[in-house]
CSV table of C-alpha atoms and ligand atoms in Angstrom, one decimal:
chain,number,residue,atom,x,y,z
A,2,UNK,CA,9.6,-22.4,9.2
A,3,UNK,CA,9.5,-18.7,9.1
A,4,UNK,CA,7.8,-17.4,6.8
A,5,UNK,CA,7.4,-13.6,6.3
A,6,UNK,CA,6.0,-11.2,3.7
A,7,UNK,CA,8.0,-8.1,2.9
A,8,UNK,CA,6.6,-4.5,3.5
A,9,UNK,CA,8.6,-1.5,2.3
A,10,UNK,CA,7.3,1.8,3.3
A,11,UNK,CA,7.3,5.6,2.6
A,12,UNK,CA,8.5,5.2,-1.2
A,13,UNK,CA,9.4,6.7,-3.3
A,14,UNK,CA,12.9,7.6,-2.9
A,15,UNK,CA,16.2,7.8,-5.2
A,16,UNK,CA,16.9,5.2,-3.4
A,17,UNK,CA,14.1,2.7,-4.6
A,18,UNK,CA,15.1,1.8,-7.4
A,19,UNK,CA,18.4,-0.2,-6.0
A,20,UNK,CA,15.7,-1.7,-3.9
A,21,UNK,CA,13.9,-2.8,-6.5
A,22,UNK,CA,16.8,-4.8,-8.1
A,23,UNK,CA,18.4,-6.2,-4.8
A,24,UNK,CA,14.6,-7.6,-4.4
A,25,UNK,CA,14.1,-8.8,-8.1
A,26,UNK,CA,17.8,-10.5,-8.3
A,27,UNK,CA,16.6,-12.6,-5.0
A,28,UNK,CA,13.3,-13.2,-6.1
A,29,UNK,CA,11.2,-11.8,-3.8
A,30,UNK,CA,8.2,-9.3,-4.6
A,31,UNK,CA,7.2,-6.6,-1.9
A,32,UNK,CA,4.3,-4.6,-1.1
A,33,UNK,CA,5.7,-1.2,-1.5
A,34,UNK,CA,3.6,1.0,0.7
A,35,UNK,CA,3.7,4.7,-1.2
A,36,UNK,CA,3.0,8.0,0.5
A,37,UNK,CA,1.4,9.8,-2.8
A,38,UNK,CA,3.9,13.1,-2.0
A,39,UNK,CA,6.8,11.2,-2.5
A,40,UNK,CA,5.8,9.3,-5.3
A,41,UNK,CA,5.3,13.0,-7.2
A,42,UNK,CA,8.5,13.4,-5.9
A,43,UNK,CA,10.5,10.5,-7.4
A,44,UNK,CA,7.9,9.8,-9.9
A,45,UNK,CA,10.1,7.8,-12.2
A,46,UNK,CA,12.0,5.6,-9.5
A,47,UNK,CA,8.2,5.4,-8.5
A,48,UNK,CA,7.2,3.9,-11.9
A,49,UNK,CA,10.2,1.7,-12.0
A,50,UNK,CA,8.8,-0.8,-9.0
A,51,UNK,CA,5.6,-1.1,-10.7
A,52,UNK,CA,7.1,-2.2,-13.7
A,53,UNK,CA,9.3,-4.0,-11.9
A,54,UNK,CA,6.4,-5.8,-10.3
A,55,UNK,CA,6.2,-4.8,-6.9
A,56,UNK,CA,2.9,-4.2,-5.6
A,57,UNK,CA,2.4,-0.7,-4.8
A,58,UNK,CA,0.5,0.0,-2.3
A,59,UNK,CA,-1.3,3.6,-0.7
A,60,UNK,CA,0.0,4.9,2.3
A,61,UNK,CA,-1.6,8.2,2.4
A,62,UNK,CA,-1.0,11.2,0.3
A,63,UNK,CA,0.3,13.2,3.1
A,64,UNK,CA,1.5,10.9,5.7
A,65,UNK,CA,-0.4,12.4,8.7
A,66,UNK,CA,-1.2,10.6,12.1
A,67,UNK,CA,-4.8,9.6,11.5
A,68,UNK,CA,-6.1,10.2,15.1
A,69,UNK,CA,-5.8,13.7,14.6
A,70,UNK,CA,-7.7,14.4,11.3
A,71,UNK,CA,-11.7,13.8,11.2
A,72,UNK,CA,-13.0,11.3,9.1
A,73,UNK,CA,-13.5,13.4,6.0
A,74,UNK,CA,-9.9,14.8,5.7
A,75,UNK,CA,-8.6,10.7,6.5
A,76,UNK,CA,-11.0,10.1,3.5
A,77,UNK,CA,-9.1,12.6,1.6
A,78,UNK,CA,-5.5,12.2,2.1
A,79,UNK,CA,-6.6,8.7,1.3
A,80,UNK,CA,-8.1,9.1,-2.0
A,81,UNK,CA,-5.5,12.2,-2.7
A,82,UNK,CA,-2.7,9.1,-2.8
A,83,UNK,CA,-5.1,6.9,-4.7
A,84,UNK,CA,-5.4,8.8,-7.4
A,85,UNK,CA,-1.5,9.6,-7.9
A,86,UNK,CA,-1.3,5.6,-7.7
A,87,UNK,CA,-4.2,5.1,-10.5
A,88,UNK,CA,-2.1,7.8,-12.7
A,89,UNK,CA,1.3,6.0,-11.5
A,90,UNK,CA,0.1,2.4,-12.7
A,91,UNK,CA,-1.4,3.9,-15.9
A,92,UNK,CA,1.9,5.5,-16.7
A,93,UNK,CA,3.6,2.3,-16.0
A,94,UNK,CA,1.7,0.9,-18.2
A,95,UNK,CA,1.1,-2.0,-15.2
A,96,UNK,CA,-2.5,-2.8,-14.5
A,97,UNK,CA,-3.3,-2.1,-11.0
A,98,UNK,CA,-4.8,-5.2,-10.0
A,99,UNK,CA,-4.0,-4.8,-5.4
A,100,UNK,CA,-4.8,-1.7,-3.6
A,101,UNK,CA,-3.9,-2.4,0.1
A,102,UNK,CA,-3.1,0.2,2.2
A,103,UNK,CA,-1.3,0.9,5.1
A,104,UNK,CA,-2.2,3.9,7.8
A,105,UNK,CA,1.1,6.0,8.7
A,106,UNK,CA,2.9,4.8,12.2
A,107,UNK,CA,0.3,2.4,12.8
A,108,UNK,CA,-2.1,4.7,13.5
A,109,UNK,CA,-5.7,3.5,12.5
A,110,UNK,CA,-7.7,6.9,13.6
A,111,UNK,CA,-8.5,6.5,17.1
A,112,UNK,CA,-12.0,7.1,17.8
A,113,UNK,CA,-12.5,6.8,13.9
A,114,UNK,CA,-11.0,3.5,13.7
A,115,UNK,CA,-14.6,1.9,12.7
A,116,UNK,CA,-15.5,4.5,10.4
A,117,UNK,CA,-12.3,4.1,8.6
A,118,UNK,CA,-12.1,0.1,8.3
A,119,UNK,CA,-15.9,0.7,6.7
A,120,UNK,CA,-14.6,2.9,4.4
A,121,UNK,CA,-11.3,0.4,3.4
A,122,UNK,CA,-13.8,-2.1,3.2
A,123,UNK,CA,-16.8,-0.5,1.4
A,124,UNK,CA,-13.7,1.2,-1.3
A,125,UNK,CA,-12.4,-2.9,-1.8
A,126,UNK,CA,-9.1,-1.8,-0.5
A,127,UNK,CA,-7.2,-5.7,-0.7
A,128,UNK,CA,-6.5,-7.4,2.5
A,129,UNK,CA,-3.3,-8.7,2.6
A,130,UNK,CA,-3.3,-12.7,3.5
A,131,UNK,CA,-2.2,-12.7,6.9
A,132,UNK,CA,-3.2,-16.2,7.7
A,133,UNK,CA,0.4,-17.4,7.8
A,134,UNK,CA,0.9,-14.7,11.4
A,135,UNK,CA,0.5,-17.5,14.0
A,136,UNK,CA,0.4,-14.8,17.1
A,137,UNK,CA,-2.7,-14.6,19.3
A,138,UNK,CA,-2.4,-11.3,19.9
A,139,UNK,CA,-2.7,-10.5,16.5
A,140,UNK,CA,-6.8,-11.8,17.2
A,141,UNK,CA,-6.8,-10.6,20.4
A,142,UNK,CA,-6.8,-7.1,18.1
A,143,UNK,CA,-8.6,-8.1,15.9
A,144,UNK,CA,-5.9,-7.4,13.7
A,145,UNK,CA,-7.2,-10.4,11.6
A,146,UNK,CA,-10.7,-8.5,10.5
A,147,UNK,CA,-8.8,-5.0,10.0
A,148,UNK,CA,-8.5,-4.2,5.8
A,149,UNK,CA,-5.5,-2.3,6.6
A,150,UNK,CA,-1.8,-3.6,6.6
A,151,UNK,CA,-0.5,-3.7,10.3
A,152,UNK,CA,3.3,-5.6,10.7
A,153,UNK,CA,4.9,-7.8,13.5
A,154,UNK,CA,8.1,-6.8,13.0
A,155,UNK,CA,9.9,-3.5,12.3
A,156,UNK,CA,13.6,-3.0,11.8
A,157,UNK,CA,13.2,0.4,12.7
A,158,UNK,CA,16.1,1.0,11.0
A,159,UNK,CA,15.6,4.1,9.7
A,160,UNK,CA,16.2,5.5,13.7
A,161,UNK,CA,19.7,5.8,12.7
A,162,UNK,CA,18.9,8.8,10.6
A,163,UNK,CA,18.6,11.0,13.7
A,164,UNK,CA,18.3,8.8,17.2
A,165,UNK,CA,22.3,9.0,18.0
A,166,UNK,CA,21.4,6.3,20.7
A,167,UNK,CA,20.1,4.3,17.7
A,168,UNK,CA,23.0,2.3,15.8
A,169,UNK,CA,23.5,-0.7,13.5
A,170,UNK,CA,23.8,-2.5,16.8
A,171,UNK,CA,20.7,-1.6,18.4
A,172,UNK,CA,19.1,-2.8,14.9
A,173,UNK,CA,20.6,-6.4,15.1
A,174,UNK,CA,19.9,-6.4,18.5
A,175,UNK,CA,16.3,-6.0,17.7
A,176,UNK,CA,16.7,-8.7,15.4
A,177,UNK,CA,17.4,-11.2,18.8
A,178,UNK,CA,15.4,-9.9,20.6
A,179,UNK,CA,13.3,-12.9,22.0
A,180,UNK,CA,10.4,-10.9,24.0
A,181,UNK,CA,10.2,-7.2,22.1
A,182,UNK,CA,7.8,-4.6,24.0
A,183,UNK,CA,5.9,-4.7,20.3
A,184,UNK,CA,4.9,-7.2,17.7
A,185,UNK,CA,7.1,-10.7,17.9
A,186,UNK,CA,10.5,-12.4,17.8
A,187,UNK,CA,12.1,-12.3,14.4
A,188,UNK,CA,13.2,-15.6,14.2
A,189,UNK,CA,11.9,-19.0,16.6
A,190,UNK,CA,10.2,-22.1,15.8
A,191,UNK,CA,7.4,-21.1,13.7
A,192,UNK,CA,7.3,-17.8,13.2
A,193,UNK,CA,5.4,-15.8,10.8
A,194,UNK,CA,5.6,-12.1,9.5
A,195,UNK,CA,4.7,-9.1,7.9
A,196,UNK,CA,7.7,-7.3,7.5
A,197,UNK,CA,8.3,-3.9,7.9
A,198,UNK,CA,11.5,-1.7,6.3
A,199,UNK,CA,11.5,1.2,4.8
A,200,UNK,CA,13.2,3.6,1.8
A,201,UNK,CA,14.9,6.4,2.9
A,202,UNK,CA,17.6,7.7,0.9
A,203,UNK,CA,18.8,9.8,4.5
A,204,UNK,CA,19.3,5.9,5.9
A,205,UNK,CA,21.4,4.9,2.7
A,206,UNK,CA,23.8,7.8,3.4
A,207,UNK,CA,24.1,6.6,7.2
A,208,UNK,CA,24.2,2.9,6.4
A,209,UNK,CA,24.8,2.2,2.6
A,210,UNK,CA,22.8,-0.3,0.7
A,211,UNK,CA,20.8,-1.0,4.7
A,212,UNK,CA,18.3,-3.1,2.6
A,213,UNK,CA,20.8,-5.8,1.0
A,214,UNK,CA,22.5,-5.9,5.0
A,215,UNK,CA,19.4,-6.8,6.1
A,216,UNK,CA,17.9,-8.8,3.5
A,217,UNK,CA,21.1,-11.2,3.7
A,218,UNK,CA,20.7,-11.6,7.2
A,219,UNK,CA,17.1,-13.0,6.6
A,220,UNK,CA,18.6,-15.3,4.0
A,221,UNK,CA,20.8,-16.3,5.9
A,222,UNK,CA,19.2,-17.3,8.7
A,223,UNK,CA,16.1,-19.4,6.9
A,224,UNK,CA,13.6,-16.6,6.0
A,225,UNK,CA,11.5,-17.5,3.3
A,226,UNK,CA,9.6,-14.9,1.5
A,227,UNK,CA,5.9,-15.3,0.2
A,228,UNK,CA,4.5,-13.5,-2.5
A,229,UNK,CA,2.0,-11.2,-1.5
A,230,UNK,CA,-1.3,-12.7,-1.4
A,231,UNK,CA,-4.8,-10.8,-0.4
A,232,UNK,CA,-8.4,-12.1,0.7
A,233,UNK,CA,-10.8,-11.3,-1.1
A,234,UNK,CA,-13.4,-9.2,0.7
B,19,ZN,ZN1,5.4,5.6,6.8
């Protein structure tokens, strides 16, 4: 069984809508992970997921690398986004009932790493279930006790943007790859993920419709999506 739960970052985009519907017409709800910028950007295409029910999530306001800002600005890029979300799920007329959130290229603040996770804790940011990931170095990490949204697998496909040496190729290659230098295998005997793709309207114009390629793929081989779940702190 592999069993994953879809992440979709850096929305929005013009491009999210079409997301949106690919996702809805196969039944599967993702956690959207925002950056608050681009949401004021594309606030309608914005406003159309939420309605559409995926769970919208904050990914900064900003999208800095977290190790380099002190506590206090983290704090604020953070609640910068969170209130563009609030106004975003009050416009939708959605209530916002999950707030996880998800720290720009992974990075969970360096040396601020505990003072941030108390923060995401004490603020009730939601935890996303990740008792279906089956990996022991997800423990190890103690990526089981973190509030934040981490993934074990990223397509990385929106490398093709810029990263010549990158290619449609490399991408399914990722996809066999049976020992990656990061996260897990994407498919094997139980397997379990978080998902990681992204909405960039600069990918679509390299690769059109990237998301339904690689959604079809998953479907193709077996995946089964969850709907997002979260532990209650
Ligand atoms: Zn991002």
């Amino acid at each position: 069984m592999n069993t994953v739960l879809l992440t979709i970052d850096d929305i929005a985009s013009r491009n999210t809508p079409s997301i949106v519907d690919d996702l809805c017409a196969r039944g599967i709800t993702a956690v959207m992970f925002a950056v608050g910028m681009n949401v004021e950007r594309f606030w309608n295409e914005a406003v159309y997921a939420v309605q559409k029910g995926m769970i919208v999530g904050n990914h900064s306001y900003s999208h800095p690398a977290f190790s380099e800002l002190t506590v206090e600005e983290a704090i604020a890029d953070i609640e910068k986004c969170e209130a563009v979300l609030d106004h975003l799920y009050q416009d939708a007329g959605v209530a916002r009932t999950f707030r996880p959130f998800r720290f720009p290229y992974g990075d969970k603040g360096g040396e601020n790493k505990g003072a941030l996770q108390k923060y995401l804790a004490e603020q009730h940011f939601d935890k996303v279930d990740d008792r279906h990931i089956p990996y022991a170095w997800w423990r190890e990490y103690d990526l089981d006790k973190d509030i934040d949204t981490l993934w074990t697998f990223d397509f990385e496909e929106y490398r093709i943007q810029y990263d010549p040496t990158f290619t449609q190729e490399s991408i399914w290659g990722k996809t066999q790859d049976n020992n990656p230098k990061s996260g897990a295998a994407l498919f094997g005997e139980n397997q379990g993920h978080i998902l990681l793709m992204h909405a960039f309207d600069e990918t679509d114009a390299v690769w059109p419709g990237y998301y339904r390629h690689l959604l079809d793929y998953l479907q193709e081989n077996g995946v089964t999506f969850d709907k997002p779940a979260f532990i209650k702190q």
